[in-house]
Amino acid sequence: NAGVTQTPKFQVLKTGQSMTLQCAQDMNHEYMSWYRQDPGMGLRLIHYSVGAGITDQGEVPNGYNVSRSTTEDFPLRLLSAAPSQTSVYFCASSYSEGSGNGYTFGSGTRLTVV
Amino acid sequence: AQKITQTQPGMFVQEKEAVTLDCTYDTSDPSYGLFWYKQPSSGEMIFLIYQGSYDQQNATEGRYSLNFQKARKSANLVISASQLGDSAMYFCAMRELWGSGTYKYIFGTGTRLKVLA
């Protein structure tokens, strides 16, 4: 089925470990973003990309890296996990920046850092 | 300052009645967009409705309508004839042009709606 695929769905990390959250979409969307969702804080933008090879920081980029080598894939890397990064992470994509079609979201990754 | 404000952490509505979820926003970008999303207890995010800043008429999508009052900078979601399946968290979001020349999407903190039988 077409959409945004996030893996893994659940992950437990130890403090200091690194990992990559995967995100792939098959809708040829140019615009992709990563958000984290924490209770009472809504969704906060971590990083986003307006196309292959172009990325930029969002509201809370510290501790995270991204790259966009292809239109389809937009992985999020945690460099050295900290308990403050315990959250639910969502990847989202849309056809273009100015689209009124809204985001298509992945199903989320629940990350716990101990 | 908050870009998107949802002042109602939780709301109750009786089944079959209408309910309004509030959203106010703040931006200096003249060409912005406003969105509403639904997040059921299963966790996925579902796009509901969109309003562009230049749209003259309020957006409607089935039982969802967006009460857009540009001068007041509000974009309230109205759900008519509420159903039990409407129980969920609802997020208001805004797309605006940032200094880097690209758009960013900012979300509010959400309103949890409970529909009562």
GROMACS .gro file of C-alpha atoms in nm:
model
  231
    1ASN     CA    1   0.000   0.000   0.000
    2ALA     CA    2   0.119   0.349  -0.080
    3GLY     CA    3   0.216   0.558   0.216
    4VAL     CA    4   0.486   0.638   0.467
    5THR     CA    5   0.665   0.344   0.626
    6GLN     CA    6   0.850   0.387   0.953
    7THR     CA    7   1.070   0.129   1.118
    8PRO     CA    8   1.105   0.016   1.387
    9LYS     CA    9   0.772   0.061   1.565
   10PHE     CA   10   0.927   0.023   1.909
   11GLN     CA   11   1.284   0.062   2.032
   12VAL     CA   12   1.461   0.068   2.366
   13LEU     CA   13   1.809   0.223   2.378
   14LYS     CA   14   2.064   0.268   2.649
   15THR     CA   15   2.197   0.615   2.715
   16GLY     CA   16   2.481   0.691   2.478
   17GLN     CA   17   2.381   0.443   2.209
   18SER     CA   18   2.316   0.559   1.855
   19MET     CA   19   2.053   0.442   1.613
   20THR     CA   20   1.872   0.533   1.293
   21LEU     CA   21   1.497   0.560   1.256
   22GLN     CA   22   1.399   0.471   0.904
   23CYS     CA   23   1.135   0.649   0.696
   24ALA     CA   24   1.038   0.570   0.338
   25GLN     CA   25   0.754   0.694   0.118
   26ASP     CA   26   0.644   0.571  -0.222
   27MET     CA   27   0.425   0.864  -0.325
   28ASN     CA   28   0.699   1.071  -0.489
   29HIS     CA   29   0.653   1.340  -0.225
   30GLU     CA   30   0.916   1.612  -0.222
   31TYR     CA   31   0.855   1.739   0.129
   32MET     CA   32   0.940   1.518   0.428
   33SER     CA   33   0.965   1.593   0.799
   34TRP     CA   34   1.041   1.436   1.131
   35TYR     CA   35   0.843   1.524   1.444
   36ARG     CA   36   0.854   1.412   1.802
   37GLN     CA   37   0.539   1.392   2.011
   38ASP     CA   38   0.555   1.438   2.385
   39PRO     CA   39   0.259   1.459   2.627
   40GLY     CA   40   0.119   1.811   2.651
   41MET     CA   41   0.355   1.947   2.387
   42GLY     CA   42   0.196   1.844   2.061
   43LEU     CA   43   0.425   1.763   1.772
   44ARG     CA   44   0.754   1.943   1.747
   45LEU     CA   45   0.950   1.964   1.424
   46ILE     CA   46   1.299   1.812   1.439
   47HIS     CA   47   1.424   1.831   1.079
   48TYR     CA   48   1.268   1.860   0.738
   49SER     CA   49   1.361   1.825   0.372
   50VAL     CA   50   1.221   1.995   0.064
   51GLY     CA   51   1.382   1.748  -0.176
   52ALA     CA   52   1.672   1.510  -0.228
   53GLY     CA   53   1.995   1.663  -0.103
   54ILE     CA   54   1.822   1.947   0.085
   55THR     CA   55   1.757   1.940   0.459
   56ASP     CA   56   1.706   2.200   0.728
   57GLN     CA   57   1.655   2.223   1.101
   58GLY     CA   58   1.324   2.252   1.277
   59GLU     CA   59   1.240   2.358   1.632
   60VAL     CA   60   1.429   2.085   1.822
   61PRO     CA   61   1.720   1.960   1.607
   62ASN     CA   62   1.984   1.908   1.875
   63GLY     CA   63   2.097   1.547   1.909
   64TYR     CA   64   1.956   1.445   1.571
   65ASN     CA   65   2.094   1.426   1.218
   66VAL     CA   66   1.919   1.368   0.888
   67SER     CA   67   2.011   1.315   0.526
   68ARG     CA   68   1.807   1.288   0.207
   69SER     CA   69   1.998   1.105  -0.062
   70THR     CA   70   1.684   0.994  -0.247
   71THR     CA   71   1.329   1.126  -0.279
   72GLU     CA   72   1.195   0.815  -0.107
   73ASP     CA   73   1.407   0.791   0.208
   74PHE     CA   74   1.457   1.028   0.500
   75PRO     CA   75   1.633   0.858   0.793
   76LEU     CA   76   1.669   1.020   1.135
   77ARG     CA   77   1.987   0.947   1.329
   78LEU     CA   78   2.021   0.977   1.704
   79LEU     CA   79   2.387   1.041   1.766
   80SER     CA   80   2.414   0.962   2.139
   81ALA     CA   81   2.077   0.877   2.292
   82ALA     CA   82   1.966   1.058   2.607
   83PRO     CA   83   1.662   0.996   2.830
   84SER     CA   84   1.522   1.332   2.711
   85GLN     CA   85   1.485   1.176   2.367
   86THR     CA   86   1.228   0.929   2.494
   87SER     CA   87   0.930   1.011   2.275
   88VAL     CA   88   0.711   0.902   1.988
   89TYR     CA   89   0.863   0.994   1.654
   90PHE     CA   90   0.660   1.057   1.342
   91CYS     CA   91   0.780   1.088   0.986
   92ALA     CA   92   0.551   1.274   0.746
   93SER     CA   93   0.549   1.366   0.381
   94SER     CA   94   0.354   1.586   0.144
   95TYR     CA   95   0.352   1.644  -0.230
   96SER     CA   96   0.499   1.992  -0.207
   97GLU     CA   97   0.575   2.257   0.048
   98GLY     CA   98   0.274   2.463  -0.042
   99SER     CA   99   0.035   2.174  -0.079
  100GLY     CA  100  -0.310   2.194   0.074
  101ASN     CA  101  -0.333   1.817   0.076
  102GLY     CA  102  -0.187   1.786   0.421
  103TYR     CA  103   0.073   1.547   0.546
  104THR     CA  104   0.070   1.173   0.515
  105PHE     CA  105   0.210   1.038   0.840
  106GLY     CA  106   0.390   0.718   0.921
  107SER     CA  107   0.260   0.504   1.204
  108GLY     CA  108   0.523   0.630   1.447
  109THR     CA  109   0.820   0.492   1.639
  110ARG     CA  110   0.798   0.471   2.015
  111LEU     CA  111   1.149   0.520   2.151
  112THR     CA  112   1.252   0.470   2.512
  113VAL     CA  113   1.599   0.568   2.630
  114VAL     CA  114   1.703   0.418   2.963
  115ALA     CA  115   0.515   3.333   2.176
  116GLN     CA  116   0.307   3.036   2.074
  117LYS     CA  117   0.248   3.012   1.701
  118ILE     CA  118  -0.049   2.780   1.737
  119THR     CA  119  -0.266   2.784   2.048
  120GLN     CA  120  -0.528   2.528   2.140
  121THR     CA  121  -0.673   2.637   2.473
  122GLN     CA  122  -0.897   2.337   2.535
  123PRO     CA  123  -0.699   2.039   2.666
  124GLY     CA  124  -1.016   1.830   2.678
  125MET     CA  125  -1.373   1.850   2.555
  126PHE     CA  126  -1.687   1.640   2.597
  127VAL     CA  127  -1.978   1.630   2.353
  128GLN     CA  128  -2.295   1.428   2.342
  129GLU     CA  129  -2.335   1.193   2.048
  130LYS     CA  130  -2.515   1.354   1.751
  131GLU     CA  131  -2.443   1.707   1.873
  132ALA     CA  132  -2.201   1.955   1.716
  133VAL     CA  133  -1.875   2.057   1.879
  134THR     CA  134  -1.623   2.335   1.813
  135LEU     CA  135  -1.254   2.292   1.881
  136ASP     CA  136  -1.065   2.620   1.912
  137CYS     CA  137  -0.742   2.717   1.742
  138THR     CA  138  -0.570   3.054   1.723
  139TYR     CA  139  -0.252   3.126   1.535
  140ASP     CA  140   0.013   3.391   1.497
  141THR     CA  141   0.211   3.458   1.182
  142SER     CA  142   0.343   3.744   0.973
  143ASP     CA  143   0.345   3.535   0.655
  144PRO     CA  144   0.056   3.650   0.431
  145SER     CA  145   0.043   3.316   0.250
  146TYR     CA  146  -0.008   3.061   0.523
  147GLY     CA  147  -0.210   2.743   0.549
  148LEU     CA  148  -0.406   2.593   0.834
  149PHE     CA  149  -0.469   2.223   0.890
  150TRP     CA  150  -0.652   1.998   1.130
  151TYR     CA  151  -0.546   1.642   1.211
  152LYS     CA  152  -0.709   1.365   1.412
  153GLN     CA  153  -0.514   1.119   1.624
  154PRO     CA  154  -0.724   0.826   1.749
  155SER     CA  155  -0.610   0.615   2.041
  156SER     CA  156  -0.435   0.385   1.795
  157GLY     CA  157  -0.183   0.662   1.740
  158GLU     CA  158  -0.192   0.735   1.368
  159MET     CA  159  -0.230   1.092   1.243
  160ILE     CA  160  -0.512   1.156   0.998
  161PHE     CA  161  -0.543   1.473   0.789
  162LEU     CA  162  -0.895   1.620   0.811
  163ILE     CA  163  -0.920   1.964   0.652
  164TYR     CA  164  -0.720   2.252   0.505
  165GLN     CA  165  -0.777   2.629   0.482
  166GLY     CA  166  -0.553   2.859   0.283
  167SER     CA  167  -0.505   3.216   0.399
  168TYR     CA  168  -0.646   3.354   0.075
  169ASP     CA  169  -0.945   3.124   0.062
  170GLN     CA  170  -1.262   3.330   0.074
  171GLN     CA  171  -1.490   3.054   0.191
  172ASN     CA  172  -1.465   2.832   0.494
  173ALA     CA  173  -1.337   2.485   0.413
  174THR     CA  174  -1.570   2.189   0.452
  175GLU     CA  175  -1.508   1.815   0.433
  176GLY     CA  176  -1.812   1.606   0.512
  177ARG     CA  177  -1.899   1.657   0.879
  178TYR     CA  178  -1.591   1.875   0.931
  179SER     CA  179  -1.586   2.247   0.868
  180LEU     CA  180  -1.331   2.510   0.949
  181ASN     CA  181  -1.459   2.839   1.090
  182PHE     CA  182  -1.191   3.073   0.956
  183GLN     CA  183  -1.187   3.424   1.103
  184LYS     CA  184  -0.881   3.583   0.953
  185ALA     CA  185  -0.892   3.913   1.139
  186ARG     CA  186  -0.913   3.730   1.469
  187LYS     CA  187  -0.651   3.477   1.358
  188SER     CA  188  -0.867   3.186   1.451
  189ALA     CA  189  -0.935   2.859   1.269
  190ASN     CA  190  -1.180   2.659   1.472
  191LEU     CA  191  -1.280   2.307   1.373
  192VAL     CA  192  -1.651   2.230   1.382
  193ILE     CA  193  -1.762   1.869   1.388
  194SER     CA  194  -2.130   1.825   1.319
  195ALA     CA  195  -2.340   1.529   1.433
  196SER     CA  196  -2.067   1.382   1.652
  197GLN     CA  197  -2.011   1.009   1.646
  198LEU     CA  198  -1.845   0.781   1.900
  199GLY     CA  199  -1.563   0.729   1.650
  200ASP     CA  200  -1.482   1.099   1.668
  201SER     CA  201  -1.332   1.047   2.013
  202ALA     CA  202  -0.966   1.130   1.959
  203MET     CA  203  -0.697   1.393   1.998
  204TYR     CA  204  -0.727   1.678   1.749
  205PHE     CA  205  -0.434   1.892   1.640
  206CYS     CA  206  -0.438   2.227   1.467
  207ALA     CA  207  -0.133   2.303   1.251
  208MET     CA  208  -0.005   2.596   1.049
  209ARG     CA  209   0.222   2.609   0.746
  210GLU     CA  210   0.416   2.931   0.717
  211LEU     CA  211   0.717   3.062   0.531
  212TRP     CA  212   1.030   3.074   0.738
  213GLY     CA  213   1.343   3.284   0.696
  214SER     CA  214   1.526   3.015   0.503
  215GLY     CA  215   1.276   3.053   0.223
  216THR     CA  216   1.101   2.725   0.287
  217TYR     CA  217   0.780   2.634   0.460
  218LYS     CA  218   0.753   2.477   0.800
  219TYR     CA  219   0.457   2.315   0.968
  220ILE     CA  220   0.392   2.395   1.334
  221PHE     CA  221   0.146   2.201   1.548
  222GLY     CA  222  -0.059   2.299   1.850
  223THR     CA  223  -0.068   2.097   2.171
  224GLY     CA  224  -0.397   1.931   2.085
  225THR     CA  225  -0.749   1.893   2.223
  226ARG     CA  226  -0.874   1.557   2.344
  227LEU     CA  227  -1.238   1.508   2.244
  228LYS     CA  228  -1.460   1.250   2.410
  229VAL     CA  229  -1.797   1.175   2.255
  230LEU     CA  230  -2.054   1.049   2.505
  231ALA     CA  231  -2.323   0.795   2.414
   0.00000   0.00000   0.00000
